[in-house]
CSV table of C-alpha atoms in Angstrom, one decimal:
chain,number,residue,atom,x,y,z
A,1,ALA,CA,-4.9,16.9,37.2
A,2,GLN,CA,-1.1,17.7,39.2
A,3,SER,CA,0.8,20.4,37.7
A,4,VAL,CA,4.2,22.8,38.3
A,5,THR,CA,4.8,26.4,38.2
A,6,GLN,CA,8.7,27.9,38.6
A,7,LEU,CA,7.7,31.2,38.9
A,8,GLY,CA,11.0,33.3,36.8
A,9,SER,CA,12.8,31.4,34.4
A,10,HIS,CA,15.3,33.5,34.8
A,11,VAL,CA,17.0,34.3,38.2
A,12,SER,CA,20.1,36.9,38.3
A,13,VAL,CA,22.0,37.3,41.6
A,14,SER,CA,25.6,37.9,42.8
A,15,GLU,CA,27.2,36.0,44.5
A,16,GLY,CA,27.1,35.7,48.1
A,17,ALA,CA,24.0,36.7,48.2
A,18,LEU,CA,20.0,35.0,48.3
A,19,VAL,CA,18.6,32.0,46.3
A,20,LEU,CA,15.4,31.9,46.3
A,21,LEU,CA,14.0,30.1,43.8
A,22,ARG,CA,9.7,29.6,43.4
A,23,CYS,CA,7.5,26.6,43.0
A,24,ASN,CA,4.5,26.2,42.7
A,25,TYR,CA,2.4,23.1,43.4
A,26,SER,CA,-1.0,21.6,42.4
A,27,SER,CA,-2.0,18.2,43.3
A,28,SER,CA,-5.1,17.1,44.2
A,29,VAL,CA,-3.1,14.0,47.0
A,30,PRO,CA,-0.9,14.3,48.3
A,31,PRO,CA,3.0,15.4,46.9
A,32,TYR,CA,6.7,14.4,46.9
A,33,LEU,CA,8.7,17.0,45.7
A,34,PHE,CA,11.7,17.4,44.5
A,35,TRP,CA,14.3,19.9,43.3
A,36,TYR,CA,16.5,18.9,40.7
A,37,VAL,CA,19.5,20.5,38.3
A,38,GLN,CA,20.8,20.3,35.7
A,39,TYR,CA,24.8,21.8,35.0
A,40,PRO,CA,25.1,22.8,31.3
A,41,ASN,CA,25.5,19.8,28.7
A,42,GLN,CA,24.7,17.4,31.7
A,43,GLY,CA,21.9,15.5,33.1
A,44,LEU,CA,20.1,15.9,36.3
A,45,GLN,CA,21.0,15.9,40.0
A,46,LEU,CA,19.2,14.8,43.1
A,47,LEU,CA,19.7,18.5,45.4
A,48,LEU,CA,16.5,17.6,47.6
A,49,LYS,CA,13.4,15.8,48.1
A,50,TYR,CA,10.3,16.0,50.8
A,51,THR,CA,8.2,13.1,50.6
A,52,THR,CA,6.4,13.1,54.7
A,53,GLY,CA,7.6,14.5,57.9
A,54,ALA,CA,9.4,17.2,58.5
A,55,THR,CA,8.8,20.4,55.9
A,56,LEU,CA,12.6,21.7,55.9
A,57,VAL,CA,13.9,19.8,53.9
A,58,LYS,CA,17.8,20.3,53.9
A,59,GLY,CA,19.9,18.9,49.9
A,60,ILE,CA,22.8,19.1,48.9
A,61,ASN,CA,25.4,21.8,48.0
A,62,GLY,CA,23.9,24.3,50.6
A,63,PHE,CA,20.1,23.5,49.5
A,64,GLU,CA,17.0,24.0,51.4
A,65,ALA,CA,13.5,23.8,50.9
A,66,GLU,CA,10.5,24.4,52.6
A,67,PHE,CA,7.0,22.4,51.8
A,68,LYS,CA,4.1,25.3,52.4
A,69,LYS,CA,0.9,23.2,51.7
A,70,SER,CA,-1.1,25.8,53.0
A,71,GLU,CA,1.0,28.1,50.4
A,72,THR,CA,0.7,25.1,47.9
A,73,SER,CA,4.7,25.9,47.9
A,74,PHE,CA,8.2,24.6,48.0
A,75,HIS,CA,10.6,27.1,46.8
A,76,LEU,CA,14.0,26.6,47.2
A,77,THR,CA,17.4,29.1,49.0
A,78,LYS,CA,20.5,28.9,49.8
A,79,PRO,CA,21.9,31.3,52.0
A,80,SER,CA,24.6,31.9,50.1
A,81,ALA,CA,25.5,32.2,46.6
A,82,HIS,CA,28.3,30.3,45.0
A,83,MET,CA,29.8,30.8,41.0
A,84,SER,CA,29.1,27.2,40.8
A,85,ASP,CA,25.7,27.0,41.3
A,86,ALA,CA,25.1,29.4,37.8
A,87,ALA,CA,22.8,25.6,35.8
A,88,GLU,CA,19.6,25.5,35.3
A,89,TYR,CA,17.2,24.0,37.9
A,90,PHE,CA,14.0,22.0,38.0
A,91,CYS,CA,11.1,22.1,40.5
A,92,ALA,CA,9.1,18.5,40.6
A,93,LEU,CA,6.3,16.9,41.6
A,94,GLU,CA,5.2,12.8,41.6
A,95,GLY,CA,1.7,11.7,43.6
A,96,SER,CA,1.2,10.2,45.9
A,97,SER,CA,0.8,7.1,43.3
A,98,ASN,CA,4.3,6.9,44.5
A,99,THR,CA,5.4,5.3,40.9
A,100,GLY,CA,7.9,7.4,40.2
A,101,LYS,CA,6.7,9.6,37.4
A,102,LEU,CA,7.6,12.8,37.6
A,103,ILE,CA,6.1,16.1,36.6
A,104,PHE,CA,8.4,19.0,35.8
A,105,GLY,CA,8.7,22.9,35.4
A,106,GLN,CA,9.6,24.8,32.7
A,107,GLY,CA,12.5,25.0,34.6
A,108,THR,CA,15.1,28.5,36.0
A,109,THR,CA,18.3,29.3,35.1
A,110,LEU,CA,20.2,31.1,37.7
A,111,GLN,CA,22.4,33.6,37.1
A,112,VAL,CA,25.5,34.9,39.8
A,113,LYS,CA,27.4,37.7,38.9
A,114,PRO,CA,30.7,38.1,40.2
B,1,ASP,CA,27.6,10.3,38.6
B,2,SER,CA,24.7,8.9,38.7
B,3,GLY,CA,25.5,5.5,37.7
B,4,VAL,CA,23.4,5.9,35.4
B,5,THR,CA,24.9,5.9,32.1
B,6,GLN,CA,23.4,6.1,28.2
B,7,THR,CA,25.2,5.3,24.6
B,8,PRO,CA,25.0,7.0,23.0
B,9,LYS,CA,25.7,11.0,23.9
B,10,HIS,CA,25.0,12.2,20.5
B,11,LEU,CA,23.6,11.3,18.1
B,12,ILE,CA,22.7,13.3,14.0
B,13,THR,CA,20.5,11.3,11.5
B,14,ALA,CA,17.7,11.9,9.2
B,15,THR,CA,14.2,12.4,9.1
B,16,GLY,CA,12.3,9.1,9.0
B,17,GLN,CA,14.6,6.6,10.1
B,18,ARG,CA,14.7,4.6,13.1
B,19,VAL,CA,17.7,4.5,16.0
B,20,THR,CA,18.0,3.0,19.8
B,21,LEU,CA,19.0,4.1,22.7
B,22,ARG,CA,20.0,2.2,25.7
B,23,CYS,CA,20.5,2.8,29.2
B,24,SER,CA,22.4,1.3,31.9
B,25,PRO,CA,20.4,2.0,35.5
B,26,ARG,CA,22.8,1.7,38.2
B,27,SER,CA,23.1,-1.8,39.9
B,28,GLY,CA,20.6,-3.0,41.8
B,29,ASP,CA,18.0,-0.5,41.1
B,30,LEU,CA,15.1,-2.4,38.8
B,31,SER,CA,12.9,0.8,37.5
B,32,VAL,CA,14.0,2.4,34.1
B,33,TYR,CA,12.5,5.8,33.3
B,34,TRP,CA,12.8,7.7,29.9
B,35,TYR,CA,11.8,11.2,29.6
B,36,GLN,CA,12.2,14.2,26.7
B,37,GLN,CA,13.7,17.3,26.9
B,38,SER,CA,12.6,19.6,24.5
B,39,LEU,CA,12.4,23.5,24.3
B,40,ASP,CA,9.0,23.5,23.5
B,41,GLN,CA,8.2,20.8,25.3
B,42,GLY,CA,10.3,21.1,28.4
B,43,LEU,CA,11.3,17.7,30.5
B,44,GLN,CA,7.9,15.1,29.7
B,45,PHE,CA,8.1,11.3,31.0
B,46,LEU,CA,7.8,8.6,28.4
B,47,ILE,CA,7.6,5.7,29.9
B,48,GLN,CA,8.7,3.4,32.6
B,49,TYR,CA,9.6,0.2,33.1
B,50,TYR,CA,10.2,-2.3,36.5
B,51,ASN,CA,11.8,-5.2,36.3
B,52,GLY,CA,11.7,-5.6,32.6
B,53,GLU,CA,7.7,-4.9,32.4
B,54,GLU,CA,6.3,-1.7,31.3
B,55,ARG,CA,4.4,0.6,34.7
B,56,ALA,CA,3.7,3.0,33.4
B,57,LYS,CA,3.1,5.1,30.3
B,58,GLY,CA,3.0,9.1,29.8
B,59,ASN,CA,3.0,11.5,26.3
B,60,ILE,CA,5.4,7.9,24.3
B,61,LEU,CA,4.1,8.9,20.2
B,62,GLU,CA,2.8,5.0,18.6
B,63,ARG,CA,6.6,5.9,16.5
B,64,PHE,CA,8.9,5.4,20.2
B,65,SER,CA,8.9,2.4,21.8
B,66,ALA,CA,11.1,0.6,24.3
B,67,GLN,CA,12.2,-2.2,26.4
B,68,GLN,CA,13.9,-3.3,29.4
B,69,PHE,CA,15.7,-6.5,29.4
B,70,PRO,CA,16.9,-9.3,32.1
B,71,ASP,CA,20.1,-7.2,32.8
B,72,LEU,CA,17.3,-4.6,33.6
B,73,HIS,CA,19.6,-2.4,30.6
B,74,SER,CA,16.6,0.0,29.1
B,75,GLU,CA,16.3,0.3,25.1
B,76,LEU,CA,14.6,3.4,23.9
B,77,ASN,CA,13.2,3.5,20.2
B,78,LEU,CA,12.1,5.9,17.7
B,79,SER,CA,10.9,4.8,14.7
B,80,SER,CA,10.2,6.8,11.2
B,81,LEU,CA,11.8,10.3,12.5
B,82,GLU,CA,11.0,13.5,11.9
B,83,LEU,CA,12.8,17.1,13.2
B,84,GLY,CA,10.0,18.1,15.7
B,85,ASP,CA,12.0,14.6,18.0
B,86,SER,CA,15.3,16.4,17.6
B,87,ALA,CA,15.5,16.8,21.2
B,88,LEU,CA,17.5,15.3,25.0
B,89,TYR,CA,16.7,12.0,26.3
B,90,PHE,CA,17.2,10.8,29.8
B,91,CYS,CA,17.1,7.7,31.2
B,92,ALA,CA,16.9,7.5,34.7
B,93,SER,CA,16.1,5.3,37.0
B,94,SER,CA,15.6,4.0,40.8
B,95,VAL,CA,15.1,0.6,43.5
B,96,ASP,CA,11.5,1.6,42.9
B,97,SER,CA,10.0,4.8,43.1
B,98,SER,CA,11.2,8.3,43.6
B,99,PRO,CA,14.1,9.4,43.4
B,100,LEU,CA,15.5,9.2,40.1
B,101,TYR,CA,18.5,9.3,39.2
B,102,PHE,CA,18.8,10.3,35.4
B,103,GLY,CA,21.4,9.6,32.8
B,104,PRO,CA,23.7,12.6,31.4
B,105,GLY,CA,21.4,11.7,28.4
B,106,THR,CA,21.6,11.6,24.6
B,107,ARG,CA,21.0,14.4,22.6
B,108,LEU,CA,19.2,13.5,18.9
B,109,THR,CA,19.8,16.1,16.4
B,110,VAL,CA,17.2,14.9,13.6
B,111,THR,CA,18.0,16.8,10.1
């Protein structure tokens, strides 16, 4: 069965500090992986996606993620946190059947302290 | 703005009632997906339609049904509502498969 685990339901960083949100997945087939962000009272916005090819993926707002097959991980990073990054972040997996059906992690709430 | 619209934004209703949630996909997108977001279950895939046909089903209750119309908008019907159905319901769309673009959601409160 496919699954996504986000390590840490809450992460707190200071403004300007490195952001690291962890995501591990389980899949018997090559996965497509995504990070979405959800601001309060809003829908989910796609940050970045990995399908095939280059394992370091750059997204919007300065975020990037690296697909590591050997570690079954797809951690999200940003070199310097901004107050506006405070939100909930979801890692998601789609099996290679390319159905568009996403399996989401439980989410990580990012708090940015001034 | 993802280009996906959902109405209504909020819905408050009583147990046992029936409601309809509406979604208009992005222009040109043929696939529509419905997801439920609740505190205890997280984000769960309910159902997918592609160009009017049901394509995939997830954890959708029998009390729930959906359809996609010729103009590609979709409706999610929830009946015999229970307190536990209170959640955010998201619609998403895509050209065919991922990535998905999500709407702002409909917050359903069942009292």
